[in-house]
Structure formats: structure tokens, C-alpha cells
Coordinates of C-alpha atoms in Angstrom, one line a residue:
X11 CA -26.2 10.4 -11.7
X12 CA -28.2 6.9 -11.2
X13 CA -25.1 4.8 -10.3
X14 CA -25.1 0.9 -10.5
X15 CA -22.4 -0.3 -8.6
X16 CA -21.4 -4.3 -8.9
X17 CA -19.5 -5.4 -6.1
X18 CA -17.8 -8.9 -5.2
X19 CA -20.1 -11.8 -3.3
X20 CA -17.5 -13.7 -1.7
X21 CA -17.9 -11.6 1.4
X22 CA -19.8 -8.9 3.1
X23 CA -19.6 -5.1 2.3
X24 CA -19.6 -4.2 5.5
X25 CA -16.8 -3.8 8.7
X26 CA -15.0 -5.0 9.8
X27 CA -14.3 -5.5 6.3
X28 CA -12.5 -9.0 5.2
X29 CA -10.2 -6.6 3.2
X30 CA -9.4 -4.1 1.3
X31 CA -11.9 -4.3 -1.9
X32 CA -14.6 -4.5 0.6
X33 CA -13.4 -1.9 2.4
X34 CA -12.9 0.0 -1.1
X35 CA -16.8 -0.5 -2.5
X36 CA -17.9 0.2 1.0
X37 CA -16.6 4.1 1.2
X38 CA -17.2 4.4 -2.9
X39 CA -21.0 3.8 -2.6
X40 CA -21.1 5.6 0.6
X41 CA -18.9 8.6 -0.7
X42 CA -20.9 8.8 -4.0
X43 CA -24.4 8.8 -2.1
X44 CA -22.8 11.6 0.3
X45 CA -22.4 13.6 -2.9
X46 CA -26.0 13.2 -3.8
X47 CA -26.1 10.6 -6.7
X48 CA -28.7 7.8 -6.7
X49 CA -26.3 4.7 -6.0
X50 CA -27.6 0.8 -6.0
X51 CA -25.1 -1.3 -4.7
X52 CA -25.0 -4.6 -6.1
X53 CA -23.8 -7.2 -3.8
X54 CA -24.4 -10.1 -1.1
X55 CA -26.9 -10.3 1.7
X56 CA -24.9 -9.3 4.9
X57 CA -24.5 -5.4 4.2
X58 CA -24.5 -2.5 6.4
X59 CA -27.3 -0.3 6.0
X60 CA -27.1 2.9 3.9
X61 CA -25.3 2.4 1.1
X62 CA -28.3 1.3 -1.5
X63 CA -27.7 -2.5 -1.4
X64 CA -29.6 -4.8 -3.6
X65 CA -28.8 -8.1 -3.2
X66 CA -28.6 -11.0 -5.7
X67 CA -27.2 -14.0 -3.2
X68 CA -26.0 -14.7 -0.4
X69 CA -21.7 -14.6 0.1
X70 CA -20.8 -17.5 -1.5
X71 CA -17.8 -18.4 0.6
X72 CA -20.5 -18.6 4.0
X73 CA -23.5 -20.3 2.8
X74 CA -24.2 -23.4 1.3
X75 CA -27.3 -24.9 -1.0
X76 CA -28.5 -28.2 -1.8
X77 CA -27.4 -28.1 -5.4
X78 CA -25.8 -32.3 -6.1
X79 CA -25.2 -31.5 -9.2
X80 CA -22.9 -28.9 -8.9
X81 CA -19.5 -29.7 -7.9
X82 CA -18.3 -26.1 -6.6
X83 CA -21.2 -24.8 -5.3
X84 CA -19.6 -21.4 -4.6
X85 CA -18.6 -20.8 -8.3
X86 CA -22.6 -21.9 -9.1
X87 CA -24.0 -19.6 -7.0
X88 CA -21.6 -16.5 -8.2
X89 CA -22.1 -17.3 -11.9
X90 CA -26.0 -17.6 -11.7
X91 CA -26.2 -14.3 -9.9
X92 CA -24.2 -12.2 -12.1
X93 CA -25.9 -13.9 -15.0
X94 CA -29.3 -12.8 -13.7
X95 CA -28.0 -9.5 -12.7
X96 CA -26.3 -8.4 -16.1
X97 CA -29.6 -9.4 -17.6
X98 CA -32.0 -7.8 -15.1
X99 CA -29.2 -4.4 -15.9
X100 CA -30.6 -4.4 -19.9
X101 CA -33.9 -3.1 -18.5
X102 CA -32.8 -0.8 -15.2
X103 CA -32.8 3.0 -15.8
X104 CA -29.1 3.7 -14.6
X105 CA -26.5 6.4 -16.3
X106 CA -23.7 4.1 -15.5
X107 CA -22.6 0.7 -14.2
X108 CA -19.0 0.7 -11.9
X109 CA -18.1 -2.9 -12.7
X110 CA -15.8 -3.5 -8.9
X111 CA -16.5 -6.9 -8.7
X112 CA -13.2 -9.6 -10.0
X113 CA -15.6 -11.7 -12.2
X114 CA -15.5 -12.7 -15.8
X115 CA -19.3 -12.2 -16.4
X116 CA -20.3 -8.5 -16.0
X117 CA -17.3 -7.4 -18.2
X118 CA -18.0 -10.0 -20.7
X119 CA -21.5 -8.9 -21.0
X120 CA -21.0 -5.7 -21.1
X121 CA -21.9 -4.8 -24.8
X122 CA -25.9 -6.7 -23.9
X123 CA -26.1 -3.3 -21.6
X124 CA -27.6 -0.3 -22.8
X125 CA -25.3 2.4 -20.5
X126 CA -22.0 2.7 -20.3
X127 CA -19.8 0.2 -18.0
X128 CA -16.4 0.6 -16.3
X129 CA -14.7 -2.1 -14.7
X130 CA -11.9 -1.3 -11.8
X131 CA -8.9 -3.6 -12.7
X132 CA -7.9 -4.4 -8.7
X133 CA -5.9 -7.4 -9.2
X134 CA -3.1 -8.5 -11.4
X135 CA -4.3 -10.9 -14.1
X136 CA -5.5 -14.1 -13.5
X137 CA -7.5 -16.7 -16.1
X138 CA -10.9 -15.9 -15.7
X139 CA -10.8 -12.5 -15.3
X140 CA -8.9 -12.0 -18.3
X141 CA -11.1 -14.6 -20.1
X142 CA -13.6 -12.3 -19.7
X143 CA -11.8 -9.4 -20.4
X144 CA -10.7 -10.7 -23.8
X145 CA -14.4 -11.7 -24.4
X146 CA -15.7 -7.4 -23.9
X147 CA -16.9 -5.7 -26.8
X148 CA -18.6 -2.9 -25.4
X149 CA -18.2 0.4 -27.3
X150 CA -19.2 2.6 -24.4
X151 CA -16.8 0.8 -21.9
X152 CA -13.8 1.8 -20.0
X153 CA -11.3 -0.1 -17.6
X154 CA -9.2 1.7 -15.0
X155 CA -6.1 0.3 -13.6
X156 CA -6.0 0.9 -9.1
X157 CA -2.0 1.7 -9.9
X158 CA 0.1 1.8 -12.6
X159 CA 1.8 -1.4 -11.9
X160 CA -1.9 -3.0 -12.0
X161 CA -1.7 -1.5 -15.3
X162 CA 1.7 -2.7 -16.6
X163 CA 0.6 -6.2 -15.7
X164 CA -2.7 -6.2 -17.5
X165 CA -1.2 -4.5 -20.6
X166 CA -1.0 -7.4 -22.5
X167 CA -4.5 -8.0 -22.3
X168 CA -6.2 -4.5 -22.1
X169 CA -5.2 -0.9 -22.4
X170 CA -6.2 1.0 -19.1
X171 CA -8.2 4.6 -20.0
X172 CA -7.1 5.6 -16.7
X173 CA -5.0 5.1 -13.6
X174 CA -7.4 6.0 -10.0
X175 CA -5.1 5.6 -7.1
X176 CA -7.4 4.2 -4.5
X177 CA -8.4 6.4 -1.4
X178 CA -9.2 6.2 2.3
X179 CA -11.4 8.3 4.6
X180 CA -8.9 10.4 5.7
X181 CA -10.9 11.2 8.8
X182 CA -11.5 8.0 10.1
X183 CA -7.5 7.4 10.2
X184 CA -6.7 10.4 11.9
X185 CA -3.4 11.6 12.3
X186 CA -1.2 10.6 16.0
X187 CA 1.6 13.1 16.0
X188 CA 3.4 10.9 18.7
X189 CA 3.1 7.1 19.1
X190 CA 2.0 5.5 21.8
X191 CA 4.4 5.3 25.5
X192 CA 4.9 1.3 25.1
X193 CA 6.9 1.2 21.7
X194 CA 5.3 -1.9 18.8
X195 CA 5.6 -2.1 15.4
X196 CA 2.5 -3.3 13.5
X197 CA 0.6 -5.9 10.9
X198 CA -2.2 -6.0 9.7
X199 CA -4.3 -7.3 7.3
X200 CA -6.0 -10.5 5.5
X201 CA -4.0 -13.7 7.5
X202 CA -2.9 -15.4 4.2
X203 CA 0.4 -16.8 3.2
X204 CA 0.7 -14.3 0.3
X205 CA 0.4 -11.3 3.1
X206 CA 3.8 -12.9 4.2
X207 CA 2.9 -12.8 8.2
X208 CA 5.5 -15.1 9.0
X209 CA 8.2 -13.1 7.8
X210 CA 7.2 -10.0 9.3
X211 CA 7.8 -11.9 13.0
X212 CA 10.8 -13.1 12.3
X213 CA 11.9 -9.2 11.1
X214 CA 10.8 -7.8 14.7
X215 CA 12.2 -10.3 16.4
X216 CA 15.6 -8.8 14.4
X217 CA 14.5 -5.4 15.1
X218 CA 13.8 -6.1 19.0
X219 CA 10.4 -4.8 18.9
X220 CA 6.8 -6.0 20.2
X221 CA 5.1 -7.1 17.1
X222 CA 1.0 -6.4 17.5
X223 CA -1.0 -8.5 14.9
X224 CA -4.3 -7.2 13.8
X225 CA -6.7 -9.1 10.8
X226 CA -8.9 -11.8 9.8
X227 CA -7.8 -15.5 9.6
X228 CA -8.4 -16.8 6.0
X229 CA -6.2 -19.4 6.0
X230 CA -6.9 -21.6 9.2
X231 CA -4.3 -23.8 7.9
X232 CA -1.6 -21.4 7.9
X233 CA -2.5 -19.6 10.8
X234 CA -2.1 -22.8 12.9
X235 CA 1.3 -24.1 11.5
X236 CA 3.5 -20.7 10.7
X237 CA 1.7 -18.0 13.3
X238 CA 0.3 -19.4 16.2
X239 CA 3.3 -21.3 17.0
X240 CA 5.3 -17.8 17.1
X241 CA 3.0 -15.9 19.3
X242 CA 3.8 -15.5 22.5
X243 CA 4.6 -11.9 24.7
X244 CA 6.6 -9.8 21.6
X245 CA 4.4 -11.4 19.2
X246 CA 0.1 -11.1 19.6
X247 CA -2.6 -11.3 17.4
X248 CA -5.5 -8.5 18.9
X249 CA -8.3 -10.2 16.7
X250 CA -9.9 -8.2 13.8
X251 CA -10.8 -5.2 14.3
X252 CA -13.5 -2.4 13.5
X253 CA -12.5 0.4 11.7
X254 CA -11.9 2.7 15.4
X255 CA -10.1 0.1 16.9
X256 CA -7.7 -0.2 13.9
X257 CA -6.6 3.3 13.4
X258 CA -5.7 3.4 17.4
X259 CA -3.6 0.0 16.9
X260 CA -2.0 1.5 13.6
X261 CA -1.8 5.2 15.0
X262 CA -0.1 3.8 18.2
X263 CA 2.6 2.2 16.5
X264 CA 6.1 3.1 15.6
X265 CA 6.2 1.4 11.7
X266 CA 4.2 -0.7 10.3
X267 CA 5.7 -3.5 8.4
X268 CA 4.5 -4.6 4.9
X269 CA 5.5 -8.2 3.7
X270 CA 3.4 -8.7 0.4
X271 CA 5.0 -12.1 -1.1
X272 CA 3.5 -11.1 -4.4
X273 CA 2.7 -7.8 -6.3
X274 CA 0.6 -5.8 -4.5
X275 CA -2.0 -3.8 -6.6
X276 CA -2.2 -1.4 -4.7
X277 CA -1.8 -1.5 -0.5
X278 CA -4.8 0.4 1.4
X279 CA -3.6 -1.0 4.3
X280 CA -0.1 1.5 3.5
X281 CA -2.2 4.3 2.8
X282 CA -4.0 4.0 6.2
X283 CA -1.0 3.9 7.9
X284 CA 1.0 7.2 6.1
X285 CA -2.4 8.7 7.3
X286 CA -2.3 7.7 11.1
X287 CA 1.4 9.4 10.8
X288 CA 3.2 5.9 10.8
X289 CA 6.4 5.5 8.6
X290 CA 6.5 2.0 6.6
X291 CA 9.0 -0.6 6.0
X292 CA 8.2 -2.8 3.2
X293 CA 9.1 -5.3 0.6
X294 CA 9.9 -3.6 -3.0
X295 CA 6.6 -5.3 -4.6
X296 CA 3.9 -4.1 -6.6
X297 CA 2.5 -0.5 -6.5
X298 CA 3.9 0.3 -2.8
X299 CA 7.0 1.7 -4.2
X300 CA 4.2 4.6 -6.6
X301 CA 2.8 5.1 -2.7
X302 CA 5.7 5.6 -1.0
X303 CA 8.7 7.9 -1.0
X304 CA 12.2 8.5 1.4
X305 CA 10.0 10.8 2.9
X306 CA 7.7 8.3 4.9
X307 CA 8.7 4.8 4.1
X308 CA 11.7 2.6 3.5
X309 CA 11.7 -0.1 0.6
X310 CA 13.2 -3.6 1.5
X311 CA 14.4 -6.6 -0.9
X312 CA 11.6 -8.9 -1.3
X313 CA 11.3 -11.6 0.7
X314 CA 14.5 -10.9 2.9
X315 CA 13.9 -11.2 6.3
X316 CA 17.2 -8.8 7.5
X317 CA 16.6 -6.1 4.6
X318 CA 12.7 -5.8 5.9
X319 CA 14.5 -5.7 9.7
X320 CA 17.2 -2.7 8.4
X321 CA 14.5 -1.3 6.7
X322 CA 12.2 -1.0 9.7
X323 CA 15.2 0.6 12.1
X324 CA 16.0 3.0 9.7
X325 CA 11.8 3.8 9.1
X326 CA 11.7 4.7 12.9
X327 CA 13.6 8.3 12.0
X328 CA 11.0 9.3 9.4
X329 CA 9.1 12.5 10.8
X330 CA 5.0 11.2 11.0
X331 CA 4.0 14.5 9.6
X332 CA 5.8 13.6 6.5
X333 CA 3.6 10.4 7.0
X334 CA 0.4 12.4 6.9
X335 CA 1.0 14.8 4.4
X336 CA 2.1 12.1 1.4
X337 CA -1.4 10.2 2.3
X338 CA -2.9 13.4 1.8
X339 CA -1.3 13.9 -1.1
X340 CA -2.0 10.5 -2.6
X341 CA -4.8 8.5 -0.7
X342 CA -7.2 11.0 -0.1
X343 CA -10.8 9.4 -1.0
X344 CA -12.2 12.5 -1.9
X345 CA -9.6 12.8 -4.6
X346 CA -10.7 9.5 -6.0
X347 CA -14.3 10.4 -5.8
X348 CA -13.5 13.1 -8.1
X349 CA -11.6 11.2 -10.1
X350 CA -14.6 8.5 -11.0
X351 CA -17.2 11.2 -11.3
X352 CA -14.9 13.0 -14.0
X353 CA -15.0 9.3 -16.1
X354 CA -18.2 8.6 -15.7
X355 CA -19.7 12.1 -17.3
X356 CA -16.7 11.4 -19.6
X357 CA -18.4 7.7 -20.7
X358 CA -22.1 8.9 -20.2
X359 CA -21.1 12.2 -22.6
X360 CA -19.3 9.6 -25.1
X361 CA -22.9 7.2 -25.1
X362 CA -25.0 10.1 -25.6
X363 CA -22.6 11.7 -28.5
X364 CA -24.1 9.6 -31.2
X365 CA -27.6 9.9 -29.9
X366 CA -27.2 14.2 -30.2
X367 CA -25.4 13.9 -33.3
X368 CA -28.3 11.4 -35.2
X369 CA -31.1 14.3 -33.5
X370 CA -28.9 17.0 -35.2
X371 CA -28.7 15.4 -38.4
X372 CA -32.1 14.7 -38.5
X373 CA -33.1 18.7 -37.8
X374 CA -30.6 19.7 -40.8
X375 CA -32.9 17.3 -43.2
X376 CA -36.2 19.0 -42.1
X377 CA -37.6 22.1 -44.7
X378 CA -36.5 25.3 -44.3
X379 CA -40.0 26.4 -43.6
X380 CA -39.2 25.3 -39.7
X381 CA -41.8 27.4 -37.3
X382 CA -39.5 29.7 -35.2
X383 CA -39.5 27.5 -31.7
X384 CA -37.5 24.2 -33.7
X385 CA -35.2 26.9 -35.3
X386 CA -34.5 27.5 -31.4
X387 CA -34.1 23.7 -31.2
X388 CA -32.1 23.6 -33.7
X389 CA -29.2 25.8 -32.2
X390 CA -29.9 23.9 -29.4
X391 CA -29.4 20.4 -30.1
X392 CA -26.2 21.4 -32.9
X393 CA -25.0 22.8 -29.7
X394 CA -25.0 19.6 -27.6

């Protein structure tokens, strides 16, 4: 299949990836290219190579222009370049358009498109997005929900065709059957006051156990008044890490402690951990309790500091190959490879249905005097 896939601008596709949609679009293109289809990747400047990128900016949260007469310059620069894009798309020779990016345009304008489009619903609702949403008229479009809580929330706006559980390279998060000598729990993640890093400290601190710190800082602010002032020997931030580096920080650990302070979509950073063979303590939010079971993770009362601590005591006792097989069960990227090939010849099959079924019609009108090789056509074409 020629796949175009449109991807977020506000930072770069590539590792170590600012999070986890990055992270997600990144092993999409890559895993769909593996499997021989002809992927464009639509996206921001600063890529890594091999994964078909086209660019139409720069991110728009790094760079700057001269434009006065805008007064947020970021939102100017992301609107003009899916604008141009969606209208460049009404004369490119793709099967299908993966809509990944969070923006109200390409969804909006997907009826001017002359494939099929399906847009990845990552997030929980918010007002452009659904602005957008509410705007698309597209026939031969389909939205998929990341989890089925993604898809609870946006039910009010949209149906979801489907529920795709995200999916990790398995490989590169390789299983540790045994943690490392010097016991840690773990974070990790984007450094943002919704990622709830502060309460994860104060929770080891309960438990008694080093807490090892691994992710970008996107909030300087926060990162200067809540963390740094609570680092110190227990508690260290390694930087942010590559992709290598990460699963031997994660792998190493004895739990891994999740402190979403609102409803997580979906949690790749949970998934990579049940695959490194580490059990998870972590707040009751979003689609973490679909991921987990008693099997490999224990749930804790949101925002409560001493249920997230008695959570991660009693997450130390789960077996790590229990860990490993559930992210085999549900994480696997291969399985959600599968899963968006099977909708996209699902939507290609649907555009083309009306196209077979005019060229049919038209056959049945034509004189019964047909020359022998369009009576084969004929069978043919009534045949799909």
C-alpha cells in the first residue's frame, strides 16, 4: 500500500523521543516500511533517517519566524502547514492517509481528499480537536480510539470504528529476569505536572527505596520548584535517555511507579516496563487499569501518596515473567501493525466498493452481442 502518514510538528520524530506519540509514529512508519509498503511520513524537519519523511515546517515549539502580525507564532506555523499539506494530499497518489497528528485541520478536511483517511484518537477530548472532529464529513473515513477509555471519553463526539491498543518493539525492551544487585524503583517519562513526578518521590520516600528519574524537562518551571528541590542521594534525575539506555534503567528496576494526575489514554511508558519484566504500581486513571492485571501490576487511589507507596510494596512480589508475558499479550507492536493494515484494506475496499459496483452496472447495460474477452470481464468485474 502507498501510505501517507501525518504526524504532530511540535517536536521531532526521532529519539530520544519527547514522548510517547513520537515514539508511537516513529515505530508505525518504520514497522509499516519493514513490511514493504511505500510510507511518506508527514512531519517536521529534525527526523531520523529511514522512515520516508517529508517535511512541511520546522517544530513549532523550537523555531521561531519573523511573522509581527501573528500573535502565536507556533499556532501560525502549524495551521499553514497542515493547510498546505491537506491541499497538496488532493493531488498525491496515496491508498490511504493515517491521520496521527492532534490537530483540527487534517480531520476537518478530510472529505477535500480523494482516499480514504483515518485519524488515531490519542488524547481525551479537548476544543480544537473536537472542533474539528465535529466539522469531518468524510464518507471514506474512520477514527480509532488508542484504548477503550480514549473511546468512552470521545463518545460524545464521535463513534470509534475500532479500539488499536498501542504497541512497543518488543525487542528493543528486552526482558531482565532479575533486577539489578542495588535495589531502585523507577520514573520515567515527559517532566510535566500532569505526569505527577512529585508524588511519585514522596511515595519512595514511604516505601524506603532509591527513586531513579529518567525524561525530558517540559516544564522548566516545575522542574525547578517541585523536583529539583527533592533530589538528592534516594532521589536522581539520569537525564533523558536513548532508547538502550532506557530499557537498562527500566529493566534494572524493581517497580516502576505511574502517577498520571489525569486520564491516561493509554501509558507506553507501562507497556515498556511489563516488557523489561518490571511489576507496576500506579494510580487507577485512564486506560492503565485495560493494561494491567493482579498478575503484573498493582492499582492505587488516585492521587494518594500512601495508597501509590502500599501499592508499590505489595508490586515488588509480582513474578517479572508474568510482567513479560501480559506485554506480549497486549503491547506487542506487531499486533498493532496488523491491526492497522486490516482497517486500512477494510477503508481502501469500502472507497473502491462504489467505483466496482458503477463499472458492473455499466457492463450489465452494454448489448448482449459482447465479443467473448468483456464477457470474461464481465464475471470479472461482478466478481469484485
Amino acid at each position: 500500500m502507498r501510505i501517507g502518514i501525518i504526524a504532530h510538528l511540535k517536536h521531532p520524530i526521532a529519539e530520544p523521543f519527547a514522548g510517547g506519540l513520537e515514539m508511537h509514529t516513529h515505530l508505525l512508519a518504520r514497522s509499516l516500511r519493514d513490511r514493504g509498503h511505500a510510507v511518506t511520513l508527514f512531519a517536521s524537519s529534525r527526523l531520523a533517517p529511514g522512515i520516508g519523511l517529508e517535511a512541511i515546517c520546522t517544530e513549532t515549539a523550537i523555531q521561531t519566524v519573523g511573522t509581527t502580525e501573528a500573535n502565536d507564532v507556533p499556532f501560525f506555523r502549524e495551521h499553514h502547514a497542515y493547510l498546505s499539506l491537506m491541499n497538496d494530499l488532493r493531488h498525491r497518489d496515496f491508498d490511504i492517509i493515517h491521520n496521527n497528528s492532534l490537530h483540527y485541520l487534517p480531520v476537518a478536511m478530510a472529505d477535500s481528499l480523494p482516499m480514504p483517511m483515518v485519524t488515531t484518537l490519542h488524547t481525551p477530548p479537548f476544543c480544537w480537536l473536537e472542533s474539528g472532529i465535529r466539522l469531518c464529513a468524510a464518507r471514506n473515513h474512520s477514527f480509532v480510539a488508542v484504548s477503550r477509555s480514549v473511546a468512552a471519553l470521545w463518545n460524545h463526539v464521535t463513534h470509534s470504528d475500532a479500539v488499536i491498543w498501542n504497541g512497543i518493539d518488543l525487542q528493543k525492551f528486552a526482558f531482565h529476569r532479575l533486577p539489578d544487585a542495588d535495589p531502585y524503583v523507577v520514573w520515567y517519562g515527559r517532566i510535566v505536572p500532569e505526569k505527577g513526578l512529585h508524588l511519585a518521590i514522596e511515595a519512595a520516600r514511604q516505601v524506603g527505596l532509591p527513586l531513579r528519574i529518567a525524561g525530558p524537562i517540559l516544564d522548566d518551571d516545575y522542574y525547578r520548584t517541585q523536583i529539583a528541590p527533592a533530589l538528592g542521594h534516594d532521589i536522581t534525575h539520569v537525564g533523558h535517555l536513548a532508547h538502550q539506555q532506557l530499557a537498562r534503567l527500566v529493566g534494572g528496576a524493581r517497580a516502576f511507579l505511574c502517577t498520571p494526575m489525569w486520564d491516561e489514554p493509554y501509558g507506553l511508558v507501562v507497556a515498556e516496563a511489563l516488557a523489561c519484566g518490571v511489576p507496576i504500581a500506579a494510580f487507577a486513571r485512564g486506560a492503565i487499569p485495560e493494561i494491567l492485571d493482579t498478575t503484573c501490576g498493582v492499582l492505587a487511589t488516585p492521587d494518594d501518596v500512601t495508597s501509590l507507596a502500599s501499592a508499590a510494596l505489595s508490586a515488588l512480589a509480582r513474578d517479572r515473567s508474568a510482567c513479560r508475558t501480559r506485554a506480549e499479550q497486549m503491547c506487542d507492536a506487531e499486533r498493532m501493525v496488523d491491526n492497522y493494515e486490516a482497517l486500512y484494506l477494510r477503508q481502501i475496499d469500502r472507497a473502491t466498493a462504489p467505483s466496482r459496483a458503477d463499472r458492473t452496472a455499466s457492463i450489465h447495460l452494454m448489448p448482449s452481442t459482447l465479443p467473448s474477452h468483456a464477457s470474461l470481464d464481465q464475471r470479472s468485474a461482478s466478481h469484485g
